[in-house]
């Protein structure tokens, strides 16, 4: 009988296949894929702000913060960090990403399946909309709201109904890139913070293909942070072509530019 040799051959084949799959799914970032940044300026940021969303509209910066009992929506002066207007969410809500679409400011919640729609000038709630899953980061492309949920999946939603229109999966070759958090639409690309990483991934809105990474590990030393004080917050001013980043409870908001390779 030749059972043992056959079993051995099967084991070898399985191990070999697993090894090949592991290689295919291994981190595919190369030096050419990663961009460094140059800090143009840094501005004060409220260290009590557990930043979940950041966006710029009509030269004003808006920030959404999270945590039960501490979630808020704010209008913040970029230069001074002064909170010019703020509304707090009910203790029942954990605030997540924000974006301004056609002069309506959307703020999603984490697990409440509700998005609040505000007047960006007064923070008056115009309506509440239902959403059928977790929401993390939010941005828009001028036609749809674009929402992450902590996985590799990004959904494009109808702004009126929050019903999905399409979705893409962020991937670098065969490997899915998950833990996508705060989102921003920058120069025709979707930029996403990766939860618990000091990097931003650049994603094609067409097919989810990863276009590259931005390294932000030099901005705020890990030894000076709390455990949850991770990079989270991207705001792009398309009119002035200015780019800002911050993190949860970070003391600074950074204006950056991407270094050319």
CSV table of C-alpha atoms in Angstrom, one decimal:
chain,number,residue,atom,x,y,z
A,1,UNK,CA,0.0,0.0,0.0
A,2,UNK,CA,1.2,3.5,-0.8
A,3,UNK,CA,-1.0,5.6,1.5
A,4,UNK,CA,1.8,7.1,3.5
A,5,UNK,CA,3.8,8.4,0.5
A,6,UNK,CA,0.6,9.8,-1.0
A,7,UNK,CA,-0.3,11.5,2.3
A,8,UNK,CA,3.2,13.0,2.5
A,9,UNK,CA,2.9,14.3,-1.1
A,10,UNK,CA,-0.5,15.9,-0.3
A,11,UNK,CA,1.0,17.5,2.8
A,12,UNK,CA,3.9,18.9,0.8
A,13,UNK,CA,1.5,20.3,-1.8
A,14,UNK,CA,-0.6,21.9,0.8
A,15,UNK,CA,2.3,23.5,2.5
A,16,UNK,CA,3.7,24.7,-0.8
A,17,UNK,CA,0.4,26.2,-1.8
A,18,UNK,CA,0.0,27.9,1.5
A,19,UNK,CA,3.5,29.4,1.2
A,20,UNK,CA,2.8,30.7,-2.3
A,21,UNK,CA,-0.5,32.2,-1.1
A,22,UNK,CA,1.3,33.8,1.8
A,23,UNK,CA,3.9,35.3,-0.5
A,24,UNK,CA,1.1,36.7,-2.8
A,25,UNK,CA,-0.7,38.2,0.1
A,26,UNK,CA,2.4,39.5,1.8
A,27,UNK,CA,2.8,43.3,2.3
A,28,UNK,CA,3.4,44.6,-1.3
A,29,UNK,CA,4.6,48.1,-0.4
A,30,UNK,CA,7.8,49.0,-2.1
A,31,UNK,CA,10.0,52.0,-1.8
A,32,UNK,CA,8.5,53.5,-5.0
A,33,UNK,CA,4.9,53.1,-3.7
A,34,UNK,CA,5.5,55.1,-0.5
A,35,UNK,CA,5.6,58.9,-0.5
A,36,UNK,CA,7.1,61.0,2.3
A,37,UNK,CA,5.7,64.3,3.4
A,38,UNK,CA,7.0,67.8,4.2
A,39,UNK,CA,5.3,69.8,7.0
A,40,UNK,CA,4.5,73.3,5.8
A,41,UNK,CA,3.0,74.4,9.1
A,42,UNK,CA,1.5,73.1,12.4
A,43,UNK,CA,-1.5,74.6,14.2
A,44,UNK,CA,-3.0,74.0,17.6
A,45,UNK,CA,-5.5,71.1,17.9
A,46,UNK,CA,-7.8,70.3,20.9
A,47,UNK,CA,-6.3,67.3,22.7
A,48,UNK,CA,-9.8,66.5,23.9
A,49,UNK,CA,-11.0,66.0,20.3
A,50,UNK,CA,-11.2,62.3,19.5
A,51,UNK,CA,-11.1,63.1,15.8
A,52,UNK,CA,-13.3,60.9,13.6
A,53,UNK,CA,-13.9,63.2,10.6
A,54,UNK,CA,-12.3,66.3,9.2
A,55,UNK,CA,-13.3,68.3,6.1
A,56,UNK,CA,-13.0,71.8,4.7
A,57,UNK,CA,-15.9,73.7,3.1
A,58,UNK,CA,-16.0,77.4,2.1
A,59,UNK,CA,-12.6,77.9,3.7
A,60,UNK,CA,-13.9,76.6,7.0
A,61,UNK,CA,-12.7,73.5,8.8
A,62,UNK,CA,-15.3,71.1,10.3
A,63,UNK,CA,-14.4,68.3,12.7
A,64,UNK,CA,-16.5,65.4,13.9
A,65,UNK,CA,-15.4,63.7,17.2
A,66,UNK,CA,-16.3,60.4,18.7
A,67,UNK,CA,-16.8,58.4,21.9
A,68,UNK,CA,-20.0,57.9,23.7
A,69,UNK,CA,-20.8,60.9,25.8
A,70,UNK,CA,-18.2,63.1,24.1
A,71,UNK,CA,-19.2,63.1,20.4
A,72,UNK,CA,-19.5,66.4,18.7
A,73,UNK,CA,-19.6,68.4,15.5
A,74,UNK,CA,-17.3,71.5,15.4
A,75,UNK,CA,-16.4,74.4,13.2
A,76,UNK,CA,-12.7,75.1,14.0
A,77,UNK,CA,-10.4,78.0,13.1
A,78,UNK,CA,-7.5,76.4,11.3
A,79,UNK,CA,-4.8,78.9,12.5
A,80,UNK,CA,-5.6,79.0,16.2
A,81,UNK,CA,-7.5,75.7,16.8
A,82,UNK,CA,-10.3,77.7,18.4
A,83,UNK,CA,-13.7,76.0,18.3
A,84,UNK,CA,-16.0,78.6,16.8
A,85,UNK,CA,-19.2,76.5,16.9
A,86,UNK,CA,-20.0,73.2,18.4
A,87,UNK,CA,-23.0,70.9,18.9
A,88,UNK,CA,-22.8,67.8,21.1
A,89,UNK,CA,-24.4,64.5,20.2
A,90,UNK,CA,-26.6,62.6,22.6
A,91,UNK,CA,-24.8,60.2,24.8
A,92,UNK,CA,-26.4,57.4,22.9
A,93,UNK,CA,-24.4,58.3,19.7
A,94,UNK,CA,-20.7,57.7,18.8
A,95,UNK,CA,-19.9,60.2,16.1
A,96,UNK,CA,-17.9,59.1,13.0
A,97,UNK,CA,-17.0,60.6,9.6
A,98,UNK,CA,-18.3,63.9,8.2
A,99,UNK,CA,-18.5,65.5,4.8
A,100,UNK,CA,-20.2,68.5,3.2
A,101,UNK,CA,-22.2,67.6,0.1
A,102,UNK,CA,-24.1,70.4,-1.8
A,103,UNK,CA,-24.2,72.6,1.3
A,104,UNK,CA,-25.5,69.8,3.6
A,105,UNK,CA,-23.2,68.6,6.3
A,106,UNK,CA,-23.4,64.9,6.9
A,107,UNK,CA,-22.3,63.3,10.1
A,108,UNK,CA,-22.5,59.5,10.4
A,109,UNK,CA,-22.6,57.5,13.6
A,110,UNK,CA,-20.8,54.3,14.4
A,111,UNK,CA,-23.4,51.6,15.3
A,112,UNK,CA,-26.6,53.6,15.5
A,113,UNK,CA,-27.3,53.3,11.8
A,114,UNK,CA,-28.1,57.1,11.7
A,115,UNK,CA,-26.6,60.0,9.8
A,116,UNK,CA,-27.4,63.5,10.9
A,117,UNK,CA,-27.7,66.2,8.1
A,118,UNK,CA,-26.9,69.8,9.2
A,119,UNK,CA,-27.0,73.3,7.9
A,120,UNK,CA,-23.2,73.9,7.9
A,121,UNK,CA,-23.7,77.6,8.8
A,122,UNK,CA,-25.9,77.1,11.9
A,123,UNK,CA,-25.6,73.3,12.8
A,124,UNK,CA,-29.3,73.1,12.7
A,125,UNK,CA,-30.3,69.5,12.1
A,126,UNK,CA,-32.1,69.4,8.7
A,127,UNK,CA,-33.0,65.7,8.8
A,128,UNK,CA,-31.8,62.3,10.0
A,129,UNK,CA,-31.2,59.4,7.6
A,130,UNK,CA,-30.9,55.6,8.2
A,131,UNK,CA,-28.0,53.5,7.1
A,132,UNK,CA,-27.9,49.8,7.4
A,133,UNK,CA,-24.4,49.0,8.7
A,134,UNK,CA,-21.5,50.5,10.6
A,135,UNK,CA,-20.0,53.7,9.3
A,136,UNK,CA,-16.4,54.9,9.9
A,137,UNK,CA,-15.1,57.4,7.4
A,138,UNK,CA,-17.1,59.6,5.0
A,139,UNK,CA,-16.3,61.7,2.0
A,140,UNK,CA,-17.9,62.5,-1.4
A,141,UNK,CA,-17.0,62.8,-5.0
A,142,UNK,CA,-19.5,65.4,-6.0
A,143,UNK,CA,-22.1,62.8,-6.9
A,144,UNK,CA,-22.1,60.2,-4.1
A,145,UNK,CA,-21.3,59.9,-0.5
A,146,UNK,CA,-18.4,57.5,0.0
A,147,UNK,CA,-18.3,55.5,3.2
A,148,UNK,CA,-15.9,53.1,4.9
A,149,UNK,CA,-16.8,50.6,7.6
A,150,UNK,CA,-13.4,49.4,8.9
A,151,UNK,CA,-13.1,46.6,6.3
A,152,UNK,CA,-11.6,46.8,2.8
A,153,UNK,CA,-15.0,47.7,1.3
A,154,UNK,CA,-15.9,51.3,0.3
A,155,UNK,CA,-19.5,52.0,-0.6
A,156,UNK,CA,-20.9,54.8,-2.7
A,157,UNK,CA,-24.3,56.0,-1.5
A,158,UNK,CA,-27.1,58.0,-2.8
A,159,UNK,CA,-27.0,61.2,-0.8
A,160,UNK,CA,-30.7,61.5,-0.5
A,161,UNK,CA,-31.5,57.9,0.7
A,162,UNK,CA,-28.1,56.5,1.8
A,163,UNK,CA,-28.9,53.5,-0.4
A,164,UNK,CA,-25.8,51.9,-1.9
A,165,UNK,CA,-25.1,52.6,-5.6
A,166,UNK,CA,-21.9,50.6,-6.0
A,167,UNK,CA,-19.0,49.4,-3.9
A,168,UNK,CA,-15.2,48.8,-4.4
A,169,UNK,CA,-12.7,46.8,-2.5
A,170,UNK,CA,-9.4,48.3,-1.7
A,171,UNK,CA,-6.6,46.0,-2.9
A,172,UNK,CA,-2.9,46.0,-3.6
A,173,UNK,CA,-2.5,43.2,-6.1
A,174,UNK,CA,-4.2,40.1,-4.6
A,175,UNK,CA,-4.1,41.4,-1.1
A,176,UNK,CA,-7.1,43.3,0.3
A,177,UNK,CA,-6.2,46.5,2.3
A,178,UNK,CA,-8.6,46.6,5.3
A,179,UNK,CA,-9.1,48.7,8.4
A,180,UNK,CA,-10.0,51.7,6.3
A,181,UNK,CA,-11.1,54.6,8.5
A,182,UNK,CA,-11.3,58.3,7.8
A,183,UNK,CA,-11.7,59.2,4.1
A,184,UNK,CA,-11.0,62.2,1.9
A,185,UNK,CA,-11.5,62.7,-1.8
A,186,UNK,CA,-8.2,64.2,-3.0
A,187,UNK,CA,-7.5,65.1,-6.6
A,188,UNK,CA,-9.7,62.3,-8.0
A,189,UNK,CA,-8.5,59.7,-5.5
A,190,UNK,CA,-9.9,58.3,-2.3
A,191,UNK,CA,-7.4,58.7,0.6
A,192,UNK,CA,-8.0,56.6,3.7
A,193,UNK,CA,-6.4,56.5,7.1
A,194,UNK,CA,-5.6,52.9,8.0
A,195,UNK,CA,-6.7,52.3,11.6
A,196,UNK,CA,-3.7,52.1,14.0
A,197,UNK,CA,-1.2,52.8,11.2
A,198,UNK,CA,0.6,56.1,10.6
A,199,UNK,CA,-0.1,55.9,6.9
A,200,UNK,CA,-2.6,57.0,4.3
A,201,UNK,CA,-3.5,54.7,1.5
A,202,UNK,CA,-4.4,56.2,-1.9
A,203,UNK,CA,-7.2,54.3,-3.6
A,204,UNK,CA,-8.6,54.4,-7.1
A,205,UNK,CA,-12.4,55.2,-6.9
A,206,UNK,CA,-12.9,53.2,-10.1
A,207,UNK,CA,-11.8,49.8,-9.1
A,208,UNK,CA,-10.3,50.0,-5.6
A,209,UNK,CA,-6.7,49.5,-6.8
A,210,UNK,CA,-4.1,50.9,-4.4
A,211,UNK,CA,-2.2,53.7,-6.0
A,212,UNK,CA,0.3,54.1,-3.2
A,213,UNK,CA,0.9,55.0,0.4
A,214,UNK,CA,1.8,58.1,2.3
A,215,UNK,CA,4.1,57.8,5.3
A,216,UNK,CA,3.2,60.0,8.3
A,217,UNK,CA,5.2,58.2,10.9
A,218,UNK,CA,7.4,61.2,11.7
A,219,UNK,CA,4.6,63.6,12.6
A,220,UNK,CA,3.9,62.7,16.2
A,221,UNK,CA,6.1,60.3,18.2
A,222,UNK,CA,4.4,57.2,19.5
A,223,UNK,CA,6.0,57.6,22.9
A,224,UNK,CA,4.1,60.9,23.4
A,225,UNK,CA,0.7,59.4,22.6
A,226,UNK,CA,-2.0,57.6,24.5
A,227,UNK,CA,-3.0,54.1,23.3
A,228,UNK,CA,-5.8,55.2,21.1
A,229,UNK,CA,-4.3,58.5,19.9
A,230,UNK,CA,-3.9,57.3,16.3
A,231,UNK,CA,-3.6,59.2,13.1
A,232,UNK,CA,-7.1,59.9,11.9
A,233,UNK,CA,-8.2,63.0,10.0
A,234,UNK,CA,-7.6,64.2,6.5
A,235,UNK,CA,-8.9,67.5,5.1
A,236,UNK,CA,-8.3,68.8,1.6
A,237,UNK,CA,-9.1,72.3,0.4
A,238,UNK,CA,-9.5,71.9,-3.3
A,239,UNK,CA,-9.8,75.7,-3.8
A,240,UNK,CA,-6.4,76.5,-2.3
A,241,UNK,CA,-4.9,73.1,-2.9
A,242,UNK,CA,-4.0,72.7,0.8
A,243,UNK,CA,-3.8,69.4,2.7
A,244,UNK,CA,-4.2,68.9,6.4
A,245,UNK,CA,-3.9,65.9,8.7
A,246,UNK,CA,-4.3,65.2,12.5
A,247,UNK,CA,-5.1,62.4,14.9
A,248,UNK,CA,-7.3,61.5,17.8
A,249,UNK,CA,-6.4,63.8,20.7
A,250,UNK,CA,-3.3,65.1,18.9
A,251,UNK,CA,-2.0,68.5,20.0
A,252,UNK,CA,-1.4,69.6,16.5
A,253,UNK,CA,-3.1,69.9,13.1
A,254,UNK,CA,-0.5,69.6,10.3
A,255,UNK,CA,-0.5,71.2,6.9
A,256,UNK,CA,1.6,69.0,4.7
A,257,UNK,CA,2.6,68.5,1.1
A,258,UNK,CA,3.6,65.2,-0.5
A,259,UNK,CA,7.2,64.9,-1.5
A,260,UNK,CA,7.9,63.8,-5.0
A,261,UNK,CA,9.8,60.5,-5.4
